[in-house]
GROMACS .gro file of C-alpha atoms in nm:
model
  513
    1MET     CA    1  -2.323  -1.070   2.039
    2ALA     CA    2  -2.605  -0.884   2.201
    3ALA     CA    3  -2.926  -1.064   2.283
    4GLY     CA    4  -3.146  -1.075   1.973
    5ASP     CA    5  -2.859  -0.973   1.754
    6ASP     CA    6  -2.815  -1.246   1.496
    7THR     CA    7  -2.502  -1.077   1.339
    8LEU     CA    8  -2.217  -1.313   1.306
    9ALA     CA    9  -1.942  -1.245   1.557
   10ARG     CA   10  -1.592  -1.188   1.411
   11VAL     CA   11  -1.253  -1.312   1.500
   12PRO     CA   12  -0.988  -1.044   1.400
   13THR     CA   13  -0.700  -1.189   1.200
   14SER     CA   14  -0.485  -0.884   1.273
   15ILE     CA   15  -0.316  -0.945   0.940
   16ASN     CA   16  -0.222  -0.608   0.827
   17GLY     CA   17  -0.497  -0.443   0.640
   18PHE     CA   18  -0.699  -0.757   0.585
   19ASP     CA   19  -0.964  -0.704   0.847
   20ARG     CA   20  -1.050  -0.381   0.681
   21VAL     CA   21  -1.132  -0.578   0.357
   22ALA     CA   22  -1.326  -0.844   0.569
   23LEU     CA   23  -1.498  -0.568   0.760
   24GLY     CA   24  -1.377  -0.711   1.091
   25GLY     CA   25  -1.229  -1.048   1.054
   26LEU     CA   26  -1.331  -1.407   0.990
   27PRO     CA   27  -1.669  -1.539   1.117
   28GLN     CA   28  -1.633  -1.692   1.454
   29GLY     CA   29  -1.658  -2.057   1.502
   30ARG     CA   30  -1.648  -2.136   1.126
   31CYS     CA   31  -1.403  -2.271   0.881
   32THR     CA   32  -1.253  -2.055   0.599
   33LEU     CA   33  -1.084  -2.188   0.299
   34VAL     CA   34  -0.770  -1.991   0.189
   35THR     CA   35  -0.672  -2.108  -0.162
   36GLY     CA   36  -0.402  -2.009  -0.410
   37THR     CA   37  -0.124  -2.119  -0.642
   38ALA     CA   38   0.221  -2.202  -0.522
   39GLY     CA   39   0.389  -1.910  -0.362
   40SER     CA   40   0.083  -1.707  -0.319
   41GLY     CA   41   0.112  -1.681   0.062
   42LYS     CA   42  -0.128  -1.950   0.191
   43THR     CA   43   0.106  -2.082   0.462
   44LEU     CA   44   0.198  -1.742   0.587
   45PHE     CA   45  -0.177  -1.649   0.605
   46ALA     CA   46  -0.231  -1.975   0.817
   47VAL     CA   47   0.060  -1.889   1.044
   48GLU     CA   48  -0.028  -1.527   1.090
   49PHE     CA   49  -0.384  -1.607   1.171
   50LEU     CA   50  -0.274  -1.817   1.469
   51ALA     CA   51   0.042  -1.606   1.575
   52ARG     CA   52  -0.115  -1.268   1.562
   53GLY     CA   53  -0.413  -1.412   1.751
   54ARG     CA   54  -0.184  -1.529   2.021
   55GLN     CA   55   0.039  -1.222   2.027
   56ARG     CA   56  -0.243  -0.966   2.030
   57PHE     CA   57  -0.533  -1.131   2.205
   58GLY     CA   58  -0.371  -1.416   2.387
   59ASP     CA   59  -0.568  -1.674   2.196
   60PRO     CA   60  -0.430  -2.021   2.211
   61GLY     CA   61  -0.390  -2.208   1.869
   62VAL     CA   62  -0.328  -2.531   1.711
   63PHE     CA   63  -0.134  -2.566   1.383
   64VAL     CA   64  -0.192  -2.879   1.170
   65THR     CA   65   0.083  -2.927   0.910
   66PHE     CA   66   0.072  -3.181   0.633
   67GLU     CA   67   0.379  -3.066   0.446
   68GLU     CA   68   0.627  -2.838   0.619
   69PRO     CA   69   0.783  -2.975   0.948
   70PRO     CA   70   0.716  -2.770   1.263
   71ALA     CA   71   1.083  -2.692   1.301
   72GLU     CA   72   1.068  -2.502   0.957
   73ILE     CA   73   0.750  -2.317   1.061
   74ARG     CA   74   0.904  -2.209   1.390
   75ARG     CA   75   1.219  -2.090   1.211
   76ASN     CA   76   1.026  -1.894   0.938
   77ALA     CA   77   0.786  -1.737   1.195
   78ALA     CA   78   1.083  -1.620   1.406
   79SER     CA   79   1.170  -1.371   1.127
   80LEU     CA   80   0.836  -1.198   1.182
   81GLY     CA   81   0.890  -1.176   1.558
   82PHE     CA   82   0.674  -1.471   1.650
   83ASP     CA   83   0.826  -1.694   1.922
   84ILE     CA   84   0.628  -2.011   1.865
   85ALA     CA   85   0.876  -2.225   2.077
   86ALA     CA   86   0.803  -2.001   2.384
   87TRP     CA   87   0.423  -2.028   2.323
   88GLU     CA   88   0.463  -2.410   2.304
   89ALA     CA   89   0.646  -2.411   2.630
   90GLU     CA   90   0.374  -2.225   2.810
   91GLY     CA   91   0.102  -2.453   2.645
   92THR     CA   92  -0.078  -2.191   2.421
   93TRP     CA   93   0.048  -2.336   2.097
   94ALA     CA   94   0.055  -2.685   1.972
   95PHE     CA   95   0.154  -2.856   1.645
   96VAL     CA   96  -0.020  -3.159   1.510
   97ASP     CA   97   0.240  -3.288   1.271
   98ALA     CA   98   0.082  -3.495   1.006
   99SER     CA   99   0.373  -3.442   0.757
  100ALA     CA  100   0.560  -3.742   0.901
  101ASP     CA  101   0.246  -3.966   0.839
  102ILE     CA  102   0.252  -3.874   0.472
  103THR     CA  103   0.627  -3.898   0.428
  104GLU     CA  104   0.634  -4.242   0.581
  105GLU     CA  105   0.347  -4.364   0.356
  106GLY     CA  106   0.545  -4.248   0.054
  107PRO     CA  107   0.376  -4.235  -0.290
  108THR     CA  108   0.115  -4.506  -0.193
  109VAL     CA  109  -0.230  -4.401  -0.320
  110GLY     CA  110  -0.509  -4.494  -0.074
  111THR     CA  111  -0.731  -4.374   0.206
  112TYR     CA  112  -0.607  -4.153   0.476
  113ASP     CA  113  -0.723  -4.216   0.830
  114PHE     CA  114  -0.903  -3.892   0.901
  115GLY     CA  115  -1.052  -4.039   1.204
  116ALA     CA  116  -0.718  -4.056   1.378
  117LEU     CA  117  -0.632  -3.709   1.270
  118VAL     CA  118  -0.946  -3.554   1.398
  119ALA     CA  119  -0.883  -3.726   1.718
  120ARG     CA  120  -0.532  -3.581   1.744
  121ILE     CA  121  -0.671  -3.231   1.652
  122SER     CA  122  -0.947  -3.262   1.915
  123HIS     CA  123  -0.693  -3.362   2.190
  124ALA     CA  124  -0.459  -3.071   2.099
  125VAL     CA  125  -0.758  -2.829   2.111
  126HIS     CA  126  -0.872  -2.941   2.451
  127ARG     CA  127  -0.511  -2.953   2.591
  128THR     CA  128  -0.427  -2.597   2.495
  129GLY     CA  129  -0.783  -2.445   2.514
  130ALA     CA  130  -0.728  -2.333   2.158
  131THR     CA  131  -0.989  -2.098   1.996
  132ARG     CA  132  -0.796  -2.089   1.660
  133VAL     CA  133  -0.681  -2.378   1.428
  134SER     CA  134  -0.494  -2.368   1.108
  135LEU     CA  135  -0.469  -2.667   0.859
  136ASP     CA  136  -0.198  -2.642   0.594
  137SER     CA  137  -0.242  -2.782   0.342
  138LEU     CA  138  -0.525  -3.013   0.251
  139GLY     CA  139  -0.390  -3.087  -0.102
  140ALA     CA  140  -0.122  -3.292   0.047
  141ILE     CA  141  -0.376  -3.559   0.158
  142PHE     CA  142  -0.660  -3.506  -0.091
  143THR     CA  143  -0.416  -3.643  -0.367
  144ARG     CA  144  -0.471  -3.986  -0.200
  145PHE     CA  145  -0.845  -4.003  -0.268
  146PRO     CA  146  -0.966  -4.152  -0.591
  147ASP     CA  147  -1.257  -3.918  -0.673
  148LYS     CA  148  -1.424  -3.586  -0.592
  149ALA     CA  149  -1.701  -3.742  -0.388
  150VAL     CA  150  -1.462  -3.889  -0.132
  151VAL     CA  151  -1.279  -3.556  -0.113
  152ARG     CA  152  -1.616  -3.372  -0.068
  153HIS     CA  153  -1.724  -3.617   0.212
  154GLU     CA  154  -1.399  -3.605   0.404
  155LEU     CA  155  -1.375  -3.222   0.388
  156PHE     CA  156  -1.722  -3.192   0.503
  157ARG     CA  157  -1.639  -3.443   0.783
  158ILE     CA  158  -1.332  -3.244   0.916
  159ALA     CA  159  -1.515  -2.903   0.883
  160THR     CA  160  -1.799  -3.024   1.085
  161THR     CA  161  -1.574  -3.165   1.361
  162LEU     CA  162  -1.376  -2.845   1.387
  163GLU     CA  163  -1.692  -2.625   1.392
  164GLY     CA  164  -1.829  -2.861   1.656
  165LEU     CA  165  -1.518  -2.781   1.867
  166GLY     CA  166  -1.612  -2.414   1.856
  167VAL     CA  167  -1.297  -2.306   1.696
  168THR     CA  168  -1.221  -2.054   1.417
  169CYS     CA  169  -1.037  -2.230   1.144
  170VAL     CA  170  -0.836  -2.161   0.835
  171LEU     CA  171  -0.778  -2.438   0.593
  172THR     CA  172  -0.547  -2.389   0.308
  173ALA     CA  173  -0.564  -2.564  -0.032
  174GLU     CA  174  -0.387  -2.533  -0.373
  175ARG     CA  175  -0.534  -2.433  -0.689
  176THR     CA  176  -0.380  -2.480  -1.044
  177ASP     CA  177  -0.398  -2.134  -1.199
  178GLU     CA  178  -0.479  -1.780  -1.091
  179TYR     CA  179  -0.814  -1.710  -1.269
  180GLY     CA  180  -0.947  -2.065  -1.317
  181SER     CA  181  -1.125  -2.297  -1.090
  182ILE     CA  182  -1.116  -2.170  -0.715
  183SER     CA  183  -0.986  -2.503  -0.592
  184ARG     CA  184  -0.809  -2.812  -0.728
  185TYR     CA  185  -1.099  -3.047  -0.700
  186ASP     CA  186  -1.388  -2.797  -0.758
  187VAL     CA  187  -1.560  -2.909  -0.444
  188GLU     CA  188  -1.386  -2.733  -0.159
  189GLU     CA  189  -1.552  -2.400  -0.203
  190PHE     CA  190  -1.905  -2.559  -0.195
  191VAL     CA  191  -1.839  -2.741   0.130
  192LEU     CA  192  -1.701  -2.446   0.331
  193ASN     CA  193  -1.889  -2.125   0.424
  194ASN     CA  194  -1.599  -1.894   0.365
  195VAL     CA  195  -1.348  -1.873   0.081
  196ILE     CA  196  -1.053  -1.644   0.026
  197VAL     CA  197  -0.844  -1.650  -0.283
  198LEU     CA  198  -0.478  -1.542  -0.283
  199ARG     CA  199  -0.325  -1.461  -0.636
  200ASN     CA  200   0.029  -1.416  -0.744
  201GLY     CA  201  -0.017  -1.330  -1.101
  202LEU     CA  202   0.232  -1.217  -1.369
  203TYR     CA  203   0.155  -0.863  -1.495
  204GLN     CA  204   0.400  -0.683  -1.735
  205GLU     CA  205   0.671  -0.917  -1.648
  206ARG     CA  206   0.625  -0.851  -1.268
  207ARG     CA  207   0.451  -1.048  -1.004
  208ARG     CA  208   0.142  -0.878  -0.856
  209ARG     CA  209  -0.021  -1.022  -0.545
  210THR     CA  210  -0.398  -0.983  -0.478
  211VAL     CA  211  -0.641  -1.102  -0.213
  212GLU     CA  212  -1.005  -1.156  -0.294
  213ILE     CA  213  -1.287  -1.263  -0.053
  214VAL     CA  214  -1.504  -1.480  -0.261
  215LYS     CA  215  -1.763  -1.544   0.012
  216LEU     CA  216  -1.812  -1.502   0.391
  217ARG     CA  217  -2.151  -1.663   0.430
  218GLY     CA  218  -2.380  -1.440   0.641
  219ALA     CA  219  -2.118  -1.175   0.684
  220PRO     CA  220  -2.069  -0.859   0.490
  221HIS     CA  221  -1.731  -0.788   0.325
  222ARG     CA  222  -1.557  -0.581   0.062
  223THR     CA  223  -1.559  -0.729  -0.279
  224GLY     CA  224  -1.297  -0.737  -0.559
  225GLU     CA  225  -0.918  -0.797  -0.554
  226TRP     CA  226  -0.711  -0.605  -0.315
  227LEU     CA  227  -0.332  -0.562  -0.358
  228PHE     CA  228  -0.106  -0.716  -0.088
  229THR     CA  229   0.260  -0.764  -0.052
  230ILE     CA  230   0.461  -1.002   0.181
  231ASP     CA  231   0.698  -0.787   0.392
  232PRO     CA  232   1.007  -0.925   0.559
  233GLN     CA  233   0.913  -0.750   0.883
  234ASP     CA  234   0.540  -0.717   0.868
  235GLY     CA  235   0.441  -1.026   0.691
  236ILE     CA  236   0.124  -0.996   0.482
  237VAL     CA  237   0.019  -0.633   0.419
  238VAL     CA  238  -0.299  -0.565   0.238
  239ILE     CA  239  -0.316  -0.252   0.027
  240PRO     CA  240  -0.484  -0.001  -0.008
  241LEU     CA  241  -0.500   0.141   0.343
  242ALA     CA  242  -0.761   0.389   0.229
  243PHE     CA  243  -1.003   0.241   0.462
  244LEU     CA  244  -0.821   0.397   0.746
  245PRO     CA  245  -1.076   0.618   0.924
  246LEU     CA  246  -1.026   0.986   0.872
  247ASP     CA  247  -0.886   1.159   1.184
  248LYS     CA  248  -1.146   1.444   1.212
  249GLY     CA  249  -0.911   1.608   1.475
  250SER     CA  250  -0.607   1.612   1.260
  251VAL     CA  251  -0.711   1.895   1.018
  252ARG     CA  252  -0.453   2.180   1.057
  253HIS     CA  253  -0.509   2.535   0.975
  254ASP     CA  254  -0.162   2.670   1.027
  255ARG     CA  255   0.068   2.703   0.712
  256VAL     CA  256   0.413   2.614   0.612
  257SER     CA  257   0.638   2.791   0.350
  258SER     CA  258   0.696   2.620   0.007
  259GLY     CA  259   1.043   2.769   0.014
  260VAL     CA  260   0.954   3.013  -0.269
  261PRO     CA  261   0.800   3.332  -0.119
  262ALA     CA  262   0.617   3.435  -0.424
  263LEU     CA  263   0.467   3.084  -0.456
  264ASP     CA  264   0.357   3.101  -0.091
  265GLU     CA  265   0.167   3.427  -0.181
  266MET     CA  266   0.005   3.256  -0.475
  267CYS     CA  267  -0.117   2.979  -0.245
  268GLY     CA  268  -0.269   3.222  -0.008
  269GLY     CA  269   0.018   3.219   0.248
  270GLY     CA  270   0.182   2.869   0.203
  271PHE     CA  271   0.058   2.517   0.222
  272PHE     CA  272  -0.160   2.384   0.498
  273ARG     CA  273   0.041   2.182   0.741
  274ASP     CA  274  -0.133   1.849   0.655
  275ALA     CA  275  -0.171   1.929   0.271
  276VAL     CA  276  -0.090   1.687   0.001
  277VAL     CA  277   0.015   1.910  -0.294
  278LEU     CA  278   0.080   1.792  -0.655
  279LEU     CA  279   0.343   1.972  -0.866
  280SER     CA  280   0.323   1.873  -1.229
  281GLY     CA  281   0.540   1.988  -1.521
  282PRO     CA  282   0.732   1.857  -1.823
  283THR     CA  283   1.088   1.742  -1.781
  284GLY     CA  284   1.349   2.001  -1.686
  285VAL     CA  285   1.100   2.273  -1.603
  286GLY     CA  286   1.195   2.302  -1.232
  287LYS     CA  287   0.999   2.051  -1.040
  288THR     CA  288   1.293   1.892  -0.853
  289LEU     CA  289   1.426   2.243  -0.770
  290THR     CA  290   1.102   2.358  -0.633
  291ALA     CA  291   1.079   2.031  -0.426
  292LEU     CA  292   1.443   2.103  -0.292
  293SER     CA  293   1.345   2.457  -0.203
  294PHE     CA  294   1.045   2.309  -0.012
  295MET     CA  295   1.306   2.085   0.172
  296VAL     CA  296   1.549   2.364   0.253
  297ALA     CA  297   1.263   2.574   0.397
  298GLY     CA  298   1.179   2.283   0.622
  299VAL     CA  299   1.539   2.231   0.751
  300ASP     CA  300   1.567   2.611   0.807
  301ALA     CA  301   1.258   2.598   1.023
  302GLY     CA  302   1.388   2.292   1.223
  303GLU     CA  303   1.160   2.030   1.071
  304ARG     CA  304   1.258   1.675   0.976
  305CYS     CA  305   1.240   1.631   0.601
  306LEU     CA  306   1.220   1.304   0.393
  307LEU     CA  307   1.300   1.315   0.028
  308TYR     CA  308   1.231   1.013  -0.199
  309THR     CA  309   1.359   1.032  -0.540
  310PHE     CA  310   1.276   0.764  -0.812
  311ASP     CA  311   1.439   0.941  -1.103
  312GLU     CA  312   1.806   0.985  -1.008
  313THR     CA  313   2.067   0.857  -0.767
  314GLU     CA  314   2.147   1.046  -0.442
  315GLU     CA  315   2.479   1.145  -0.578
  316GLN     CA  316   2.319   1.306  -0.884
  317LEU     CA  317   2.064   1.479  -0.666
  318ARG     CA  318   2.326   1.606  -0.437
  319ARG     CA  319   2.528   1.742  -0.730
  320SER     CA  320   2.219   1.932  -0.841
  321ILE     CA  321   2.160   2.069  -0.492
  322ALA     CA  322   2.529   2.195  -0.486
  323GLY     CA  323   2.477   2.351  -0.831
  324TRP     CA  324   2.183   2.556  -0.707
  325GLY     CA  325   2.379   2.710  -0.431
  326VAL     CA  326   2.216   2.515  -0.146
  327ASN     CA  327   2.430   2.474   0.165
  328LEU     CA  328   2.417   2.086   0.171
  329ALA     CA  329   2.676   2.052   0.459
  330HIS     CA  330   2.455   2.245   0.673
  331MET     CA  331   2.157   2.030   0.598
  332ASP     CA  332   2.348   1.714   0.655
  333ALA     CA  333   2.493   1.838   0.979
  334SER     CA  334   2.149   1.924   1.103
  335GLY     CA  335   2.033   1.553   1.093
  336LEU     CA  336   1.699   1.681   0.972
  337LEU     CA  337   1.722   1.568   0.611
  338THR     CA  338   1.689   1.201   0.495
  339VAL     CA  339   1.734   1.131   0.121
  340VAL     CA  340   1.634   0.797  -0.015
  341SER     CA  341   1.693   0.715  -0.372
  342GLU     CA  342   1.572   0.400  -0.547
  343TYR     CA  343   1.478   0.306  -0.898
  344PRO     CA  344   1.111   0.199  -0.924
  345GLU     CA  345   1.210  -0.134  -1.089
  346THR     CA  346   1.383  -0.250  -0.766
  347SER     CA  347   1.053  -0.333  -0.606
  348SER     CA  348   0.683  -0.371  -0.644
  349LEU     CA  349   0.466  -0.063  -0.583
  350GLU     CA  350   0.331  -0.233  -0.268
  351ASP     CA  351   0.690  -0.269  -0.135
  352HIS     CA  352   0.777   0.091  -0.210
  353PHE     CA  353   0.466   0.201  -0.009
  354ILE     CA  354   0.563  -0.020   0.284
  355ARG     CA  355   0.915   0.124   0.289
  356ILE     CA  356   0.780   0.482   0.276
  357ARG     CA  357   0.528   0.412   0.550
  358ARG     CA  358   0.799   0.255   0.763
  359ALA     CA  359   1.029   0.559   0.694
  360VAL     CA  360   0.751   0.786   0.801
  361GLU     CA  361   0.677   0.592   1.122
  362GLU     CA  362   1.048   0.567   1.220
  363PHE     CA  363   1.181   0.923   1.110
  364ALA     CA  364   0.866   1.103   1.180
  365PRO     CA  365   0.920   1.367   0.917
  366GLN     CA  366   0.723   1.688   0.905
  367ARG     CA  367   0.780   1.726   0.535
  368LEU     CA  368   0.782   1.458   0.254
  369VAL     CA  369   0.870   1.489  -0.118
  370ILE     CA  370   0.821   1.220  -0.367
  371ASP     CA  371   1.011   1.292  -0.693
  372THR     CA  372   0.851   1.174  -0.915
  373LEU     CA  373   0.522   0.974  -0.915
  374SER     CA  374   0.542   0.938  -1.286
  375ALA     CA  375   0.843   0.717  -1.262
  376LEU     CA  376   0.625   0.468  -1.071
  377GLU     CA  377   0.410   0.431  -1.382
  378ARG     CA  378   0.674   0.213  -1.524
  379ILE     CA  379   0.594  -0.066  -1.265
  380ALA     CA  380   0.220  -0.015  -1.191
  381THR     CA  381  -0.114   0.051  -1.339
  382SER     CA  382  -0.289   0.389  -1.308
  383ARG     CA  383  -0.546   0.216  -1.068
  384ALA     CA  384  -0.265   0.091  -0.852
  385LEU     CA  385  -0.101   0.438  -0.842
  386LEU     CA  386  -0.430   0.592  -0.720
  387ASP     CA  387  -0.453   0.341  -0.445
  388PHE     CA  388  -0.093   0.418  -0.367
  389VAL     CA  389  -0.175   0.795  -0.336
  390ILE     CA  390  -0.489   0.737  -0.138
  391ALA     CA  391  -0.293   0.516   0.098
  392LEU     CA  392  -0.021   0.766   0.133
  393GLY     CA  393  -0.274   1.035   0.218
  394ALA     CA  394  -0.434   0.820   0.491
  395VAL     CA  395  -0.088   0.773   0.650
  396LEU     CA  396   0.049   1.122   0.617
  397ARG     CA  397  -0.255   1.361   0.683
  398PRO     CA  398  -0.324   1.234   1.027
  399ARG     CA  399   0.046   1.285   1.126
  400GLY     CA  400   0.042   1.650   0.993
  401VAL     CA  401   0.306   1.574   0.717
  402THR     CA  402   0.314   1.844   0.452
  403THR     CA  403   0.369   1.645   0.126
  404LEU     CA  404   0.479   1.755  -0.212
  405LEU     CA  405   0.435   1.517  -0.509
  406THR     CA  406   0.590   1.580  -0.850
  407ALA     CA  407   0.464   1.439  -1.167
  408LEU     CA  408   0.464   1.481  -1.539
  409PRO     CA  409   0.159   1.652  -1.684
  410GLY     CA  410  -0.154   1.447  -1.726
  411PRO     CA  411  -0.346   1.375  -2.050
  412SER     CA  412  -0.600   1.651  -2.008
  413TYR     CA  413  -0.313   1.892  -1.992
  414ALA     CA  414  -0.071   1.736  -2.233
  415GLY     CA  415  -0.320   1.602  -2.493
  416SER     CA  416  -0.415   1.241  -2.552
  417GLY     CA  417  -0.137   0.981  -2.537
  418GLY     CA  418   0.052   1.172  -2.260
  419PRO     CA  419   0.133   1.044  -1.908
  420SER     CA  420  -0.166   1.012  -1.697
  421ILE     CA  421  -0.098   1.001  -1.329
  422ALA     CA  422  -0.102   1.372  -1.275
  423ASP     CA  423  -0.444   1.420  -1.412
  424GLN     CA  424  -0.594   1.134  -1.215
  425ILE     CA  425  -0.459   1.214  -0.876
  426ALA     CA  426  -0.511   1.593  -0.900
  427SER     CA  427  -0.865   1.545  -0.745
  428LEU     CA  428  -0.704   1.355  -0.445
  429THR     CA  429  -0.468   1.627  -0.345
  430ASP     CA  430  -0.518   1.947  -0.154
  431GLY     CA  431  -0.328   2.167  -0.402
  432ALA     CA  432  -0.230   2.141  -0.767
  433ILE     CA  433   0.051   2.356  -0.912
  434LEU     CA  434   0.146   2.374  -1.273
  435LEU     CA  435   0.497   2.440  -1.389
  436ARG     CA  436   0.512   2.493  -1.774
  437TYR     CA  437   0.727   2.598  -2.068
  438VAL     CA  438   0.604   2.905  -2.258
  439GLU     CA  439   0.737   3.000  -2.591
  440SER     CA  440   0.801   3.338  -2.735
  441PRO     CA  441   0.996   3.440  -3.050
  442GLY     CA  442   1.343   3.307  -3.007
  443HIS     CA  443   1.300   3.207  -2.644
  444VAL     CA  444   1.157   2.930  -2.431
  445GLY     CA  445   1.075   3.050  -2.078
  446ARG     CA  446   0.890   2.906  -1.772
  447ALA     CA  447   0.554   2.982  -1.602
  448ILE     CA  448   0.364   2.877  -1.297
  449THR     CA  449   0.004   2.882  -1.192
  450VAL     CA  450  -0.184   2.757  -0.895
  451LEU     CA  451  -0.471   2.538  -1.041
  452GLN     CA  452  -0.619   2.431  -0.706
  453ALA     CA  453  -0.560   2.533  -0.337
  454ARG     CA  454  -0.848   2.352  -0.155
  455GLY     CA  455  -0.989   2.555   0.123
  456SER     CA  456  -0.787   2.870   0.051
  457ALA     CA  457  -0.792   3.180  -0.167
  458HIS     CA  458  -0.511   3.170  -0.425
  459ASP     CA  459  -0.367   3.349  -0.719
  460HIS     CA  460  -0.525   3.239  -1.051
  461ARG     CA  461  -0.273   3.412  -1.274
  462VAL     CA  462   0.010   3.276  -1.472
  463ARG     CA  463   0.340   3.412  -1.352
  464ALA     CA  464   0.681   3.402  -1.504
  465VAL     CA  465   0.942   3.177  -1.356
  466THR     CA  466   1.322   3.211  -1.383
  467ILE     CA  467   1.597   2.970  -1.265
  468ASP     CA  468   1.957   3.078  -1.190
  469HIS     CA  469   2.239   2.975  -0.964
  470THR     CA  470   2.063   3.083  -0.654
  471GLY     CA  471   1.744   2.872  -0.736
  472LEU     CA  472   1.390   2.926  -0.860
  473HIS     CA  473   1.211   3.263  -0.880
  474VAL     CA  474   0.853   3.358  -0.941
  475GLY     CA  475   0.818   3.685  -1.123
  476ALA     CA  476   0.541   3.907  -1.253
  477PRO     CA  477   0.220   3.785  -1.412
  478LEU     CA  478   0.246   3.710  -1.781
  479LYS     CA  479   0.024   3.879  -2.032
  480GLY     CA  480  -0.082   3.707  -2.348
  481VAL     CA  481   0.007   3.352  -2.243
  482SER     CA  482  -0.245   3.097  -2.356
  483ASN     CA  483  -0.271   2.712  -2.353
  484ILE     CA  484  -0.091   2.693  -2.024
  485LEU     CA  485  -0.262   2.357  -1.955
  486ALA     CA  486  -0.122   2.217  -2.275
  487GLY     CA  487   0.207   2.171  -2.103
  488TYR     CA  488   0.464   2.204  -2.393
  489GLY     CA  489   0.557   2.487  -2.616
  490SER     CA  490   0.240   2.700  -2.574
  491PRO     CA  491   0.293   3.029  -2.754
  492LEU     CA  492   0.340   3.355  -2.557
  493LEU     CA  493   0.168   3.620  -2.771
  494ASP     CA  494   0.261   3.927  -2.567
  495THR     CA  495   0.559   3.927  -2.343
  496ARG     CA  496   0.472   4.248  -2.163
  497PRO     CA  497   0.371   4.218  -1.803
  498TRP     CA  498   0.048   4.344  -1.675
  499PRO     CA  499   0.071   4.705  -1.559
  500ALA     CA  500   0.104   4.770  -1.191
  501GLY     CA  501  -0.217   4.861  -1.027
  502THR     CA  502  -0.446   4.680  -1.262
  503ALA     CA  503  -0.662   4.390  -1.150
  504GLU     CA  504  -0.435   4.152  -1.334
  505GLY     CA  505  -0.118   4.314  -1.207
  506THR     CA  506  -0.209   4.328  -0.846
  507ALA     CA  507  -0.010   4.124  -0.600
  508GLN     CA  508  -0.314   4.041  -0.400
  509PRO     CA  509  -0.450   3.678  -0.449
  510GLU     CA  510  -0.806   3.662  -0.595
  511PRO     CA  511  -1.087   3.545  -0.381
  512HIS     CA  512  -1.136   3.173  -0.353
  513GLU     CA  513  -1.415   3.049  -0.577
   0.00000   0.00000   0.00000
């Protein structure tokens, strides 16, 4: 802290995404209460606070456990790559095992000797030079005290002692329900300066984890609930990651082909290299085929391509690819294409995001397709899907990954009561393309239009689309088509194309508005 600067110094937790919510970490030299119901992630938070501090900054730590034996904590932490035993051997990690005390005393209700415990913690802090301390969990001993006044007094006593040692401390405690009292005894949150709530609520028959910073006294922080997940490799991961700073140097001006030459022309020469493009249309209109054409163009250009499908199995997708005349064997032999097929219901939205992000980091694709976002609406709210798209953009744009998202039409296109995601995320993308059915007497055809191509001139006309055994083809502009934004069964009043040489019939894109 600079001289004269009374801003609280922070201790980064390095828990994935959390410090962006806390705007830098936990206040240094203070105690923070982390409360939640069973299975909400309290113990993991306490372990990660110490382990990531030791791993990333070399900070020694002391872990005080009241329930779980140290051997169990070492074993569970090892799965996240934390070698606690090695840190103990070098003297930068120490356990204060109070679980044995409680077990030996059995169910007897009575006072607990906090004086002895504080002495043990102080000794461990001095021995290791610890700057971080975690206590997990206070509820194991508070059940022994007869009333709230005693709990309040003892909690104040231990918090004062820890802050007197100059350590930054995390204390965990249980609560009985997700949206009731913050703590079991209704006093813990008043004694401590900082309170974090972890929730693991049931929403539409699925668990949904959130973290909320209720208070960090004297320290600004983001408010509200933020989604998080517990990943087997990364531990706690807070989403959204939309707080990632934009990489001002990552804006790309070069273009890539969509795989459909006429669509490239409509977009002013293809997609920008770092663009996120939304392709919306009703079922069967050609979204997946357009996405595959985008992939084929990438492989032909020697680019790594990652295709995520949430609507069909990989075998079904490969059958469709073969039916459209695509040389699948060539794409497989190139090693440039990775196909991942999952049903949305197999995981939470947060877990899907983590897996996509990991695949992007490991495979380093230059093109990504997600087909289709609308399938994810079955497991998540519209707000959560918006966070998902924002977070994806923050991961993909700085890497220069050209991304094509497919979705069913949104409500403003399809009328009230229709699917919603396409309409809501359109403003978050760099391009928006509509594929639609158009109806003429005795025939249902297809049409395409570019609704948005941010930063680029583009063709505003509605053009005919045909699909045959060689793929998707964009034809001449349609004359007389109306209600293209309606999505389904819009009438085509005049099937004649615009005459060549007229403003509507020209192949040149119109100037960008």
